[in-house]
PDB file of C-alpha atoms in Angstrom:
ATOM      1  CA  UNK K  37     112.865  67.283  56.786  1.00  0.00           C
ATOM      2  CA  UNK K  38     111.540  67.022  52.846  1.00  0.00           C
ATOM      3  CA  UNK K  39     112.910  69.441  50.176  1.00  0.00           C
ATOM      4  CA  UNK K  40     111.763  69.670  46.717  1.00  0.00           C
ATOM      5  CA  UNK K  41     114.481  70.506  44.092  1.00  0.00           C
ATOM      6  CA  UNK K  42     113.369  74.063  42.168  1.00  0.00           C
ATOM      7  CA  UNK K  43     114.772  75.934  39.320  1.00  0.00           C
ATOM      8  CA  UNK K  44     116.851  77.649  41.353  1.00  0.00           C
ATOM      9  CA  UNK K  45     118.415  74.913  43.160  1.00  0.00           C
ATOM     10  CA  UNK K  46     120.033  73.852  39.784  1.00  0.00           C
ATOM     11  CA  UNK K  47     122.476  74.619  37.303  1.00  0.00           C
ATOM     12  CA  UNK K  48     122.149  74.775  33.557  1.00  0.00           C
ATOM     13  CA  UNK K  49     122.302  70.969  33.285  1.00  0.00           C
ATOM     14  CA  UNK K  50     119.087  70.748  35.873  1.00  0.00           C
ATOM     15  CA  UNK K  51     121.768  69.247  38.399  1.00  0.00           C
ATOM     16  CA  UNK K  52     121.630  70.699  42.314  1.00  0.00           C
ATOM     17  CA  UNK K  53     124.436  73.021  42.637  1.00  0.00           C
ATOM     18  CA  UNK K  54     127.134  71.428  45.238  1.00  0.00           C
ATOM     19  CA  UNK K  55     126.897  74.751  47.346  1.00  0.00           C
ATOM     20  CA  UNK K  56     123.072  74.524  47.942  1.00  0.00           C
ATOM     21  CA  UNK K  57     123.470  71.338  50.056  1.00  0.00           C
ATOM     22  CA  UNK K  58     125.037  73.664  52.787  1.00  0.00           C
ATOM     23  CA  UNK K  59     121.434  75.628  52.408  1.00  0.00           C
ATOM     24  CA  UNK K  60     119.653  72.295  52.661  1.00  0.00           C
ATOM     25  CA  UNK K  61     121.399  70.862  55.913  1.00  0.00           C
ATOM     26  CA  UNK K  62     121.168  74.199  57.538  1.00  0.00           C
ATOM     27  CA  UNK K  63     117.237  73.873  57.079  1.00  0.00           C
ATOM     28  CA  UNK K  64     117.277  70.751  57.935  1.00  0.00           C
ATOM     29  CA  UNK K  65     119.501  71.469  61.502  1.00  0.00           C
ATOM     30  CA  UNK K  66     116.775  74.405  61.913  1.00  0.00           C
ATOM     31  CA  UNK K  67     113.980  72.255  61.647  1.00  0.00           C
ATOM     32  CA  UNK K  68     115.606  69.495  63.711  1.00  0.00           C
ATOM     33  CA  UNK K  69     116.331  71.582  66.580  1.00  0.00           C
ATOM     34  CA  UNK K  70     112.335  73.507  65.860  1.00  0.00           C
ATOM     35  CA  UNK K  71     111.249  70.047  66.833  1.00  0.00           C
ATOM     36  CA  UNK K  72     112.608  69.909  69.472  1.00  0.00           C
ATOM     37  CA  UNK K  73     111.650  73.177  71.010  1.00  0.00           C
ATOM     38  CA  UNK K  74     114.579  75.291  70.105  1.00  0.00           C
ATOM     39  CA  UNK K  75     113.659  78.309  68.309  1.00  0.00           C
ATOM     40  CA  UNK K  76     116.957  79.883  67.174  1.00  0.00           C
ATOM     41  CA  UNK K  77     115.519  83.478  67.210  1.00  0.00           C
ATOM     42  CA  UNK K  78     114.428  82.975  70.943  1.00  0.00           C
ATOM     43  CA  UNK K  79     117.930  81.637  71.797  1.00  0.00           C
ATOM     44  CA  UNK K  80     119.468  84.845  70.449  1.00  0.00           C
ATOM     45  CA  UNK K  81     116.977  87.500  72.003  1.00  0.00           C
ATOM     46  CA  UNK K  82     116.282  85.552  75.321  1.00  0.00           C
ATOM     47  CA  UNK K  83     119.399  83.766  76.304  1.00  0.00           C
ATOM     48  CA  UNK K  84     121.823  85.761  73.846  1.00  0.00           C
ATOM     49  CA  UNK K  85     123.057  82.663  72.359  1.00  0.00           C
ATOM     50  CA  UNK K  86     123.567  81.770  68.624  1.00  0.00           C
ATOM     51  CA  UNK K  87     124.480  78.648  66.717  1.00  0.00           C
ATOM     52  CA  UNK K  88     127.644  79.707  64.035  1.00  0.00           C
ATOM     53  CA  UNK K  89     129.099  76.914  61.642  1.00  0.00           C
ATOM     54  CA  UNK K  90     132.354  76.234  62.603  1.00  0.00           C
ATOM     55  CA  UNK K  91     133.664  73.240  60.323  1.00  0.00           C
ATOM     56  CA  UNK K  92     131.897  71.609  57.166  1.00  0.00           C
ATOM     57  CA  UNK K  93     132.575  68.634  55.845  1.00  0.00           C
ATOM     58  CA  UNK K  94     130.561  67.262  53.049  1.00  0.00           C
ATOM     59  CA  UNK K  95     130.945  64.380  50.536  1.00  0.00           C
ATOM     60  CA  UNK K  96     128.801  64.241  47.248  1.00  0.00           C
ATOM     61  CA  UNK K  97     127.771  60.877  46.170  1.00  0.00           C
ATOM     62  CA  UNK K  98     124.702  61.271  43.340  1.00  0.00           C
ATOM     63  CA  UNK K  99     123.067  63.694  41.678  1.00  0.00           C
ATOM     64  CA  UNK K 100     119.988  65.545  42.974  1.00  0.00           C
ATOM     65  CA  UNK K 101     117.746  66.932  39.787  1.00  0.00           C
ATOM     66  CA  UNK K 102     114.881  69.380  38.928  1.00  0.00           C
ATOM     67  CA  UNK K 103     111.616  68.275  40.715  1.00  0.00           C
ATOM     68  CA  UNK K 104     113.416  65.912  43.174  1.00  0.00           C
ATOM     69  CA  UNK K 105     112.088  65.183  46.389  1.00  0.00           C
ATOM     70  CA  UNK K 106     114.981  65.242  48.904  1.00  0.00           C
ATOM     71  CA  UNK K 107     115.036  63.800  52.531  1.00  0.00           C
ATOM     72  CA  UNK K 108     117.165  65.437  54.705  1.00  0.00           C
ATOM     73  CA  UNK K 109     118.276  63.381  57.763  1.00  0.00           C
ATOM     74  CA  UNK K 110     119.757  65.333  61.282  1.00  0.00           C
ATOM     75  CA  UNK K 111     121.273  63.895  63.988  1.00  0.00           C
ATOM     76  CA  UNK K 112     124.007  64.881  66.891  1.00  0.00           C
ATOM     77  CA  UNK K 113     126.774  62.760  67.250  1.00  0.00           C
ATOM     78  CA  UNK K 114     128.859  64.665  69.450  1.00  0.00           C
ATOM     79  CA  UNK K 115     128.671  67.409  72.165  1.00  0.00           C
ATOM     80  CA  UNK K 116     131.670  69.635  73.646  1.00  0.00           C
ATOM     81  CA  UNK K 117     131.584  72.801  76.020  1.00  0.00           C
ATOM     82  CA  UNK K 118     130.464  75.203  73.539  1.00  0.00           C
ATOM     83  CA  UNK K 119     130.142  72.588  70.145  1.00  0.00           C
ATOM     84  CA  UNK K 120     127.304  70.367  68.132  1.00  0.00           C
ATOM     85  CA  UNK K 121     128.513  67.825  65.811  1.00  0.00           C
ATOM     86  CA  UNK K 122     125.790  66.863  63.260  1.00  0.00           C
ATOM     87  CA  UNK K 123     125.612  64.140  60.866  1.00  0.00           C
ATOM     88  CA  UNK K 124     123.629  64.889  58.111  1.00  0.00           C
ATOM     89  CA  UNK K 125     122.389  63.166  55.065  1.00  0.00           C
ATOM     90  CA  UNK K 126     120.401  63.969  51.718  1.00  0.00           C
ATOM     91  CA  UNK K 127     118.417  61.373  49.858  1.00  0.00           C
ATOM     92  CA  UNK K 128     116.343  60.535  47.498  1.00  0.00           C
ATOM     93  CA  UNK K 129     114.318  57.486  48.220  1.00  0.00           C
ATOM     94  CA  UNK K 130     116.902  55.193  49.388  1.00  0.00           C
ATOM     95  CA  UNK K 131     119.655  56.974  47.569  1.00  0.00           C
ATOM     96  CA  UNK K 132     122.311  58.617  49.391  1.00  0.00           C
ATOM     97  CA  UNK K 133     123.060  61.958  47.407  1.00  0.00           C
ATOM     98  CA  UNK K 134     125.375  63.787  49.922  1.00  0.00           C
ATOM     99  CA  UNK K 135     126.306  63.383  53.647  1.00  0.00           C
ATOM    100  CA  UNK K 136     127.975  65.865  55.875  1.00  0.00           C
ATOM    101  CA  UNK K 137     129.616  66.180  59.237  1.00  0.00           C
ATOM    102  CA  UNK K 138     128.901  69.978  60.616  1.00  0.00           C
ATOM    103  CA  UNK K 139     129.884  71.317  63.483  1.00  0.00           C
ATOM    104  CA  UNK K 140     128.452  74.271  65.070  1.00  0.00           C
ATOM    105  CA  UNK K 141     129.647  76.714  68.125  1.00  0.00           C
ATOM    106  CA  UNK K 142     127.427  78.501  70.261  1.00  0.00           C
ATOM    107  CA  UNK K 143     128.284  82.241  70.396  1.00  0.00           C
ATOM    108  CA  UNK K 144     127.317  85.020  72.595  1.00  0.00           C
ATOM    109  CA  UNK K 145     125.038  86.908  70.308  1.00  0.00           C
ATOM    110  CA  UNK K 146     126.318  90.093  70.698  1.00  0.00           C
ATOM    111  CA  UNK K 147     130.035  89.846  71.224  1.00  0.00           C
ATOM    112  CA  UNK K 148     130.062  86.479  68.834  1.00  0.00           C
ATOM    113  CA  UNK K 149     132.442  85.233  71.502  1.00  0.00           C
ATOM    114  CA  UNK K 150     132.131  81.331  72.304  1.00  0.00           C
ATOM    115  CA  UNK K 151     129.702  80.498  75.159  1.00  0.00           C
ATOM    116  CA  UNK K 152     128.878  77.022  76.915  1.00  0.00           C
ATOM    117  CA  UNK K 153     125.926  75.148  76.342  1.00  0.00           C
ATOM    118  CA  UNK K 154     123.495  76.017  78.852  1.00  0.00           C
ATOM    119  CA  UNK K 155     122.592  72.721  81.047  1.00  0.00           C
ATOM    120  CA  UNK K 156     118.948  72.705  79.803  1.00  0.00           C
ATOM    121  CA  UNK K 157     119.894  72.790  76.287  1.00  0.00           C
ATOM    122  CA  UNK K 158     122.999  70.356  76.727  1.00  0.00           C
ATOM    123  CA  UNK K 159     120.032  67.684  78.372  1.00  0.00           C
ATOM    124  CA  UNK K 160     117.912  68.161  75.533  1.00  0.00           C
ATOM    125  CA  UNK K 161     120.571  67.399  72.912  1.00  0.00           C
ATOM    126  CA  UNK K 162     121.758  64.430  74.729  1.00  0.00           C
ATOM    127  CA  UNK K 163     118.281  62.613  75.050  1.00  0.00           C
ATOM    128  CA  UNK K 164     117.926  63.251  71.158  1.00  0.00           C
ATOM    129  CA  UNK K 165     121.483  62.500  70.279  1.00  0.00           C
ATOM    130  CA  UNK K 166     123.091  59.484  68.847  1.00  0.00           C
ATOM    131  CA  UNK K 167     126.239  59.880  70.928  1.00  0.00           C
TER     132      UNK K 167
END
């Protein structure tokens, strides 16, 4: 997924504010899932299932700056009964800017209690994962 760095993404020095990488990675996961045919609104309303971030580990390597074009790469690296582990990278060309290990938990849309991944979603993720 390609993202352009806007003024709103940066600090006064024109460097991307560190917390905005969480937003970039969220967009990357959302678009990756959408490309697989998983619409999160539909999952919440029809299957009563939502994804929530349980853990995020981010390492910053190089700064991104105003007007840079960043590529966010997303892959699934692990599946549990109710968890999905994503590896994500933010790159400017071939330069790694930041990388993250994000663990997402599936919860019931109303109770927010953990629920198991459905077999159909598990199969879809396994077929597109780098396990």
